[in-house]
Short mmCIF file of C-alpha atoms in Angstrom, two decimals:
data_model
loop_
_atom_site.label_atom_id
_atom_site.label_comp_id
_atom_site.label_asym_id
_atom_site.label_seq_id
_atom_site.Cartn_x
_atom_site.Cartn_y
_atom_site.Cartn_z
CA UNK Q 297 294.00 -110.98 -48.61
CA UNK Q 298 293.37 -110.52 -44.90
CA UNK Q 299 289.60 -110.07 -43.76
CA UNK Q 300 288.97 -106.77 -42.36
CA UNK Q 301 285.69 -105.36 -40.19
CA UNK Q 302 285.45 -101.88 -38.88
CA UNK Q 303 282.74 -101.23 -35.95
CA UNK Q 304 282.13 -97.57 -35.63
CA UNK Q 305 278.69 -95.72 -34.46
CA UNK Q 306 279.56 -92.97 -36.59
CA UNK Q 307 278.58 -94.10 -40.25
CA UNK Q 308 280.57 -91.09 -41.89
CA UNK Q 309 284.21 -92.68 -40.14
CA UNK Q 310 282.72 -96.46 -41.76
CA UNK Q 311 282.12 -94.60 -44.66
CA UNK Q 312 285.65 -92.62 -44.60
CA UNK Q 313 287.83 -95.69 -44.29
CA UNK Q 314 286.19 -98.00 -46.16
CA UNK Q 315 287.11 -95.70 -49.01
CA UNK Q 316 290.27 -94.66 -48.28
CA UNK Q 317 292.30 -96.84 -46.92
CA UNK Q 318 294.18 -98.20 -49.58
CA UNK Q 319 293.42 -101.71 -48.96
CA UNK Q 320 294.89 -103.77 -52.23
CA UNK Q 321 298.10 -101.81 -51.38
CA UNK Q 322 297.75 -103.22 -47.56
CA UNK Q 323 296.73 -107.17 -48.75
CA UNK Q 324 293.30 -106.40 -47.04
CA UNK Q 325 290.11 -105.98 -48.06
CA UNK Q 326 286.71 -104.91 -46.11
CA UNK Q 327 284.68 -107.75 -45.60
CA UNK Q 328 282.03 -106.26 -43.26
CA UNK Q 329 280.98 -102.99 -41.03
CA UNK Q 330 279.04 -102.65 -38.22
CA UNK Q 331 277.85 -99.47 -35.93
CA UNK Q 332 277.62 -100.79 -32.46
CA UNK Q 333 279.05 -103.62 -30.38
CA UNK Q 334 276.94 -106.10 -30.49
CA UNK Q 335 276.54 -106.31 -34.56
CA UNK Q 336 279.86 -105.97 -34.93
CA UNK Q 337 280.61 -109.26 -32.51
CA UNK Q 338 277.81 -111.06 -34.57
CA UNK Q 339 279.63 -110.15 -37.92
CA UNK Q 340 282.62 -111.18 -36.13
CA UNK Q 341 281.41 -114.67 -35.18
CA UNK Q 342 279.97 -115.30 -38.25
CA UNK Q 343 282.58 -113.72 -40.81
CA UNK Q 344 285.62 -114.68 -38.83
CA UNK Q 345 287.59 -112.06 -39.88
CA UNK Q 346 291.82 -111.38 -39.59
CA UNK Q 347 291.36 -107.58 -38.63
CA UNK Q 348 289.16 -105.89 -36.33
CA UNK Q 349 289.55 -101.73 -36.08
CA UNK Q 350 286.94 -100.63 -33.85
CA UNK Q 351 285.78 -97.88 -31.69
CA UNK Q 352 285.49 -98.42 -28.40
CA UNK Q 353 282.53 -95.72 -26.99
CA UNK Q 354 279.89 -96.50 -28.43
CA UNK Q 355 276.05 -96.45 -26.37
CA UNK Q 356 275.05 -99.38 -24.60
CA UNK Q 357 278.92 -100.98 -24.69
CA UNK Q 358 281.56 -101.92 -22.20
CA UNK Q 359 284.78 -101.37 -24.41
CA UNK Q 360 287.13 -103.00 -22.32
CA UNK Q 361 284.78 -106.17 -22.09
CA UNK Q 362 284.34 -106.41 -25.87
CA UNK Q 363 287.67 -106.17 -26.67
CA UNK Q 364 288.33 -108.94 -24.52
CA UNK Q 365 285.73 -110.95 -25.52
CA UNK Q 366 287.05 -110.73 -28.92
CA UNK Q 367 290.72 -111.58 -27.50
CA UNK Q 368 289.82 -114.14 -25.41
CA UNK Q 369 287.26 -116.12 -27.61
CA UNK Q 370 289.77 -115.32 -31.19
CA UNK Q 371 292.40 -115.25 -29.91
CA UNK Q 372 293.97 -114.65 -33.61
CA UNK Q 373 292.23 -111.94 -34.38
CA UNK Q 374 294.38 -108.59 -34.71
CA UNK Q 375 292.79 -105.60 -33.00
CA UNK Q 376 292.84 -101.93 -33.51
CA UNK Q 377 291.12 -98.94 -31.46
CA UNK Q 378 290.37 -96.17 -33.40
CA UNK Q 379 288.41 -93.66 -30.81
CA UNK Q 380 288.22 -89.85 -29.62
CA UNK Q 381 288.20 -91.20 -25.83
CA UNK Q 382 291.54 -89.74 -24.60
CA UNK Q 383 291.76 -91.42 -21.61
CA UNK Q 384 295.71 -93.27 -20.92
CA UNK Q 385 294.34 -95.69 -18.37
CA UNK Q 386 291.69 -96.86 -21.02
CA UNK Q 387 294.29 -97.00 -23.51
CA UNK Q 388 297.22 -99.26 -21.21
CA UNK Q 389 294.31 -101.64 -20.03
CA UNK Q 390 293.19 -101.32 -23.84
CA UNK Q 391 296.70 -102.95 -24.54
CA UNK Q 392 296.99 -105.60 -22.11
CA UNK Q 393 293.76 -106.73 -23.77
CA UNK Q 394 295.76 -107.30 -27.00
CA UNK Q 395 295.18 -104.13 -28.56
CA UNK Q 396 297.98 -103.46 -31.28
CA UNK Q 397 297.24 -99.96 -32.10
CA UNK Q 398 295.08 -97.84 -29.79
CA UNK Q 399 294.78 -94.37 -32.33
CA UNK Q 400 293.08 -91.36 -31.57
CA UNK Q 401 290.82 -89.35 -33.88
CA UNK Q 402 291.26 -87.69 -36.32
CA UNK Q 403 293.75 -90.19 -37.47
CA UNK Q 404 295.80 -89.51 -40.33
CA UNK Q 405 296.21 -91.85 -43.21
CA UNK Q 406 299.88 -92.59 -42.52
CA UNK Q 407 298.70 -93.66 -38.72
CA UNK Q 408 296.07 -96.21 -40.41
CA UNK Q 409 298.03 -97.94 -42.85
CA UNK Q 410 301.17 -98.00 -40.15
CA UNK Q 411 298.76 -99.92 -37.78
CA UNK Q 412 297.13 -101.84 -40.50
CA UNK Q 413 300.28 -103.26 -41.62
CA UNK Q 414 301.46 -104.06 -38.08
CA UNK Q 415 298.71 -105.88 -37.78
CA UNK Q 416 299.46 -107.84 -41.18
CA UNK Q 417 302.99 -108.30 -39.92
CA UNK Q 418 301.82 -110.25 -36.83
CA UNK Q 419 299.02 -112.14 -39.13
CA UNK Q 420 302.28 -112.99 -41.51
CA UNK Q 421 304.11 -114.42 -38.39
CA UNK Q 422 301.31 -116.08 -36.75
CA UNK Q 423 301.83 -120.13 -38.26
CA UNK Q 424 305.23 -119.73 -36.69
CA UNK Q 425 304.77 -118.33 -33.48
CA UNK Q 426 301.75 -120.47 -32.91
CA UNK Q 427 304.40 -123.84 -33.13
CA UNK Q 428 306.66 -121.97 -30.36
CA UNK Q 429 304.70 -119.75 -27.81
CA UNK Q 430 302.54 -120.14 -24.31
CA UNK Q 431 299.42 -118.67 -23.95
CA UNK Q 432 299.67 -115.50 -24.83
CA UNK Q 433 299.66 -113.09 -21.57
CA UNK Q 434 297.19 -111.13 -23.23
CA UNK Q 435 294.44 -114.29 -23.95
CA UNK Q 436 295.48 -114.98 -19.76
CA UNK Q 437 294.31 -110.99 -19.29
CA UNK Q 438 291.17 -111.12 -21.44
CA UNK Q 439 289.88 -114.51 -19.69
CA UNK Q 440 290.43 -112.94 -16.23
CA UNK Q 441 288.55 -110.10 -17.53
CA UNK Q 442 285.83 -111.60 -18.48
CA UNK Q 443 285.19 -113.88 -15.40
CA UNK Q 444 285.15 -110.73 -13.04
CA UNK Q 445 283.01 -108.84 -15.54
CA UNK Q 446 280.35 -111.86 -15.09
CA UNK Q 447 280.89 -112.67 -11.33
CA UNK Q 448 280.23 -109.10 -10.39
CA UNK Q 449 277.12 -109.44 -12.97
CA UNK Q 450 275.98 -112.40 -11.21
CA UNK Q 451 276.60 -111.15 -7.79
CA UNK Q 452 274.57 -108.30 -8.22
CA UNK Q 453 271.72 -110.46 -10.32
CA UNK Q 454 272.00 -113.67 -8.37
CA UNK Q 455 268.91 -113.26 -6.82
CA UNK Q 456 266.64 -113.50 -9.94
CA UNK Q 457 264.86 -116.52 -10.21
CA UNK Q 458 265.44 -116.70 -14.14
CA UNK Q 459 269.44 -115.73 -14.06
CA UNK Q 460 270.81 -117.78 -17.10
CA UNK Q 461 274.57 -118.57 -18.38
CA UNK Q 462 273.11 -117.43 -21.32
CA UNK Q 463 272.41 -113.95 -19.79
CA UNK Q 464 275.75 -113.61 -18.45
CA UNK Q 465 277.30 -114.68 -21.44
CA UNK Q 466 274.98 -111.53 -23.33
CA UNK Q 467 276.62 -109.35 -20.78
CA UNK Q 468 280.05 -110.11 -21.22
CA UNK Q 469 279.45 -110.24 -24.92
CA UNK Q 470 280.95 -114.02 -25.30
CA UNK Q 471 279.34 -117.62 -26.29
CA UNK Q 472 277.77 -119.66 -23.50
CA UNK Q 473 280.24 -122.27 -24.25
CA UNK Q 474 282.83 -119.84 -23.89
CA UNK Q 475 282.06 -118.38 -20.69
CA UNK Q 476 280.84 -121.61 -18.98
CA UNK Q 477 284.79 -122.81 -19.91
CA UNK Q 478 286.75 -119.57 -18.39
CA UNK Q 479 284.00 -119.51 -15.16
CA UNK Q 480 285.49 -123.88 -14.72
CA UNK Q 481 289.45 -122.98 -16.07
CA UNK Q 482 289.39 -119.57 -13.41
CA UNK Q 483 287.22 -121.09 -10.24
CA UNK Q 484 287.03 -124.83 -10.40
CA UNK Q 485 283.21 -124.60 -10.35
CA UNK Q 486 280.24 -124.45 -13.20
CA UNK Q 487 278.28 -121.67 -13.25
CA UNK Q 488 275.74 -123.07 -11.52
CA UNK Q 489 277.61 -123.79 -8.49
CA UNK Q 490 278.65 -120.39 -8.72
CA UNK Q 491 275.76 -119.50 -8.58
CA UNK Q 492 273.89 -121.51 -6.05
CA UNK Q 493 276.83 -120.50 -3.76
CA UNK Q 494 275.71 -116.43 -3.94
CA UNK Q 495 272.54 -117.34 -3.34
CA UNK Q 496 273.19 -119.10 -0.04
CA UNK Q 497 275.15 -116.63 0.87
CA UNK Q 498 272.70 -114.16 0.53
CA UNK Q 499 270.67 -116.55 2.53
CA UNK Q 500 272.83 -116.97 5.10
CA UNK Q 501 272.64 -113.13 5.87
CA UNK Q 502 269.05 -113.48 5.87
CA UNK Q 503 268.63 -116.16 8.64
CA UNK Q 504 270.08 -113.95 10.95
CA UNK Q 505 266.95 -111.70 10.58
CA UNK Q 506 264.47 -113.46 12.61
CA UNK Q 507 261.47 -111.72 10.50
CA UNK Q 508 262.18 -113.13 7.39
CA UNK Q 509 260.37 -116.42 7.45
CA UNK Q 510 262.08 -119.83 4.95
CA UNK Q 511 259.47 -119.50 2.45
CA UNK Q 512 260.06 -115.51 2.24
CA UNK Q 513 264.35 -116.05 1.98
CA UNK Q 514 263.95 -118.76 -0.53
CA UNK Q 515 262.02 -116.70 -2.82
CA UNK Q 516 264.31 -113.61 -2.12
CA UNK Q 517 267.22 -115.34 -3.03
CA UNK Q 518 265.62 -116.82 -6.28
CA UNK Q 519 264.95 -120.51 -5.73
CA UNK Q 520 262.01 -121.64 -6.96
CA UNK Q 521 260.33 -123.46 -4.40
CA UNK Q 522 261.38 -124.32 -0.50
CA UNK Q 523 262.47 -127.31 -0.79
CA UNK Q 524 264.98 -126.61 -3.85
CA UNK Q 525 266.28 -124.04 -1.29
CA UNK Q 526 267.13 -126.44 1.34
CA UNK Q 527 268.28 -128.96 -0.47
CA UNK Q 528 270.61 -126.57 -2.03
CA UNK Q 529 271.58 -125.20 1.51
CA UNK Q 530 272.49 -128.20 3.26
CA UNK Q 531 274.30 -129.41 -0.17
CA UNK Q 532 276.47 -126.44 0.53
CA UNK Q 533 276.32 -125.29 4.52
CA UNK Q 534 276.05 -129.34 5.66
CA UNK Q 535 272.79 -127.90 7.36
CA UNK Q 536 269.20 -126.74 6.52
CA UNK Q 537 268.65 -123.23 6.89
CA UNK Q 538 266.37 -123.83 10.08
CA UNK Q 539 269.95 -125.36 11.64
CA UNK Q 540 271.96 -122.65 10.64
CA UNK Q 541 269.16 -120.01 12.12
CA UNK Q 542 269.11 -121.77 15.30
CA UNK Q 543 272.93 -122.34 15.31
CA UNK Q 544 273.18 -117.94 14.54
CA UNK Q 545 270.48 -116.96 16.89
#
């Protein structure tokens, strides 16, 4: 029997499918709900299920970046969407994610046990098609996904003192270990060269305001002392930042 969990906010749809669906008939059973995002990657990671249905609008959630969280960190895990959000952008980029079945609601029964067993049908073929294929494009789509979802995080964060992997990993609802290996496959560099790197530039734009004093753009740009800051700037710029300033002015 294939594992199934269905995320849904709405605890009359859990409620609704968990009971009707006829699962026996579809060699699945229910091994876990959830009604939000974040539970329902928890369950995920610790149940390891076959089947994930899911909704994909639910409050404080990127859809897109938890479906490809779950595509890119299980990659054998068969997804459905089963949402009122009508939108046929959402739904292509929804696909390229690895999305087998993006339904609409209502949903009829037929539509639910066609996309359940589609999804069974791929689970049935997986041992062979893992011997023959590539990557899958969609695992490729997911990854890249992800890493823009937590550069543009960091960009906009980078100046924090306390900005973790961790953090970013929260955000783009994956494992540490995960993240910290598409950020090194998709750039060549660790997070926290990444990171350093946005903060220099930030710094950079700062030396050319003769105001701002060292000691005032090192805390700005979330070092925690001057001399971290420097050494990190000439590491990166081959000068200290009262070179560069001079060499701008």
């Amino acid at each position: 029997m294939y594992r199934v969990i269905l995320v849904d906010d709405e605890r009359l749809i859990i409620r609704g499918l968990s009971t009707v669906v006829p699962w026996a008939e579809l060699g699945c059973e229910v091994a876990g709900t959830a009604h939000d995002g974040i539970s329902g990657l928890e369950l995920i990671r610790s149940i390891h299920p076959d089947i994930v249905l899911t909704d994909i609008r639910m409050p404080n959630m990127d859809g897109l970046t938890m479906l490809a969280a779950i595509r890119s960190e299980f990659p054998d895990i068969q997804m459905s969407v089963l949402t009122a959000y009508r939108d046929f952008e959402y739904a292509r980029q929804a696909i390229t994610l690895g999305v087998c079945r993006y339904l609409l609601k209502p949903s009829n029964l037929d539509e639910l046990k066609e996309a359940f067993r589609q999804m069974v049908s791929r689970l049935d073929a997986m041992p062979q098609l893992r011997d023959e294929e590539p990557e899958d494009e969609s695992v490729k789509e997911a990854g890249n996904h992800l890493v823009k979802a937590a550069l543009a995080y960091m960009k906009e964060h980078c100046t924090e003192q306390h900005l973790s992997l961790g953090e970013v990993a929260d955000h783009v609802y994956v494992s540490q270990w995960h993240l910290s290996k598409l950020l090194n496959r998709e750039t060549d560099q660790s997070f926290f060269d990444l990171l350093g790197s946005m903060r220099i530039a930030k710094a950079k734009e700062m030396l050319k305001n003769p105001s701002y004093r060292i000691h005032e753009i090192a805390e700005e740009t979330g070092f925690s002392d001057v001399a971290h800051f420097s050494r990190s700037f000439k590491k990166i710029t081959g000068c200290t930042p009262g070179e560069y300033r001079n060499r701008e002015s």
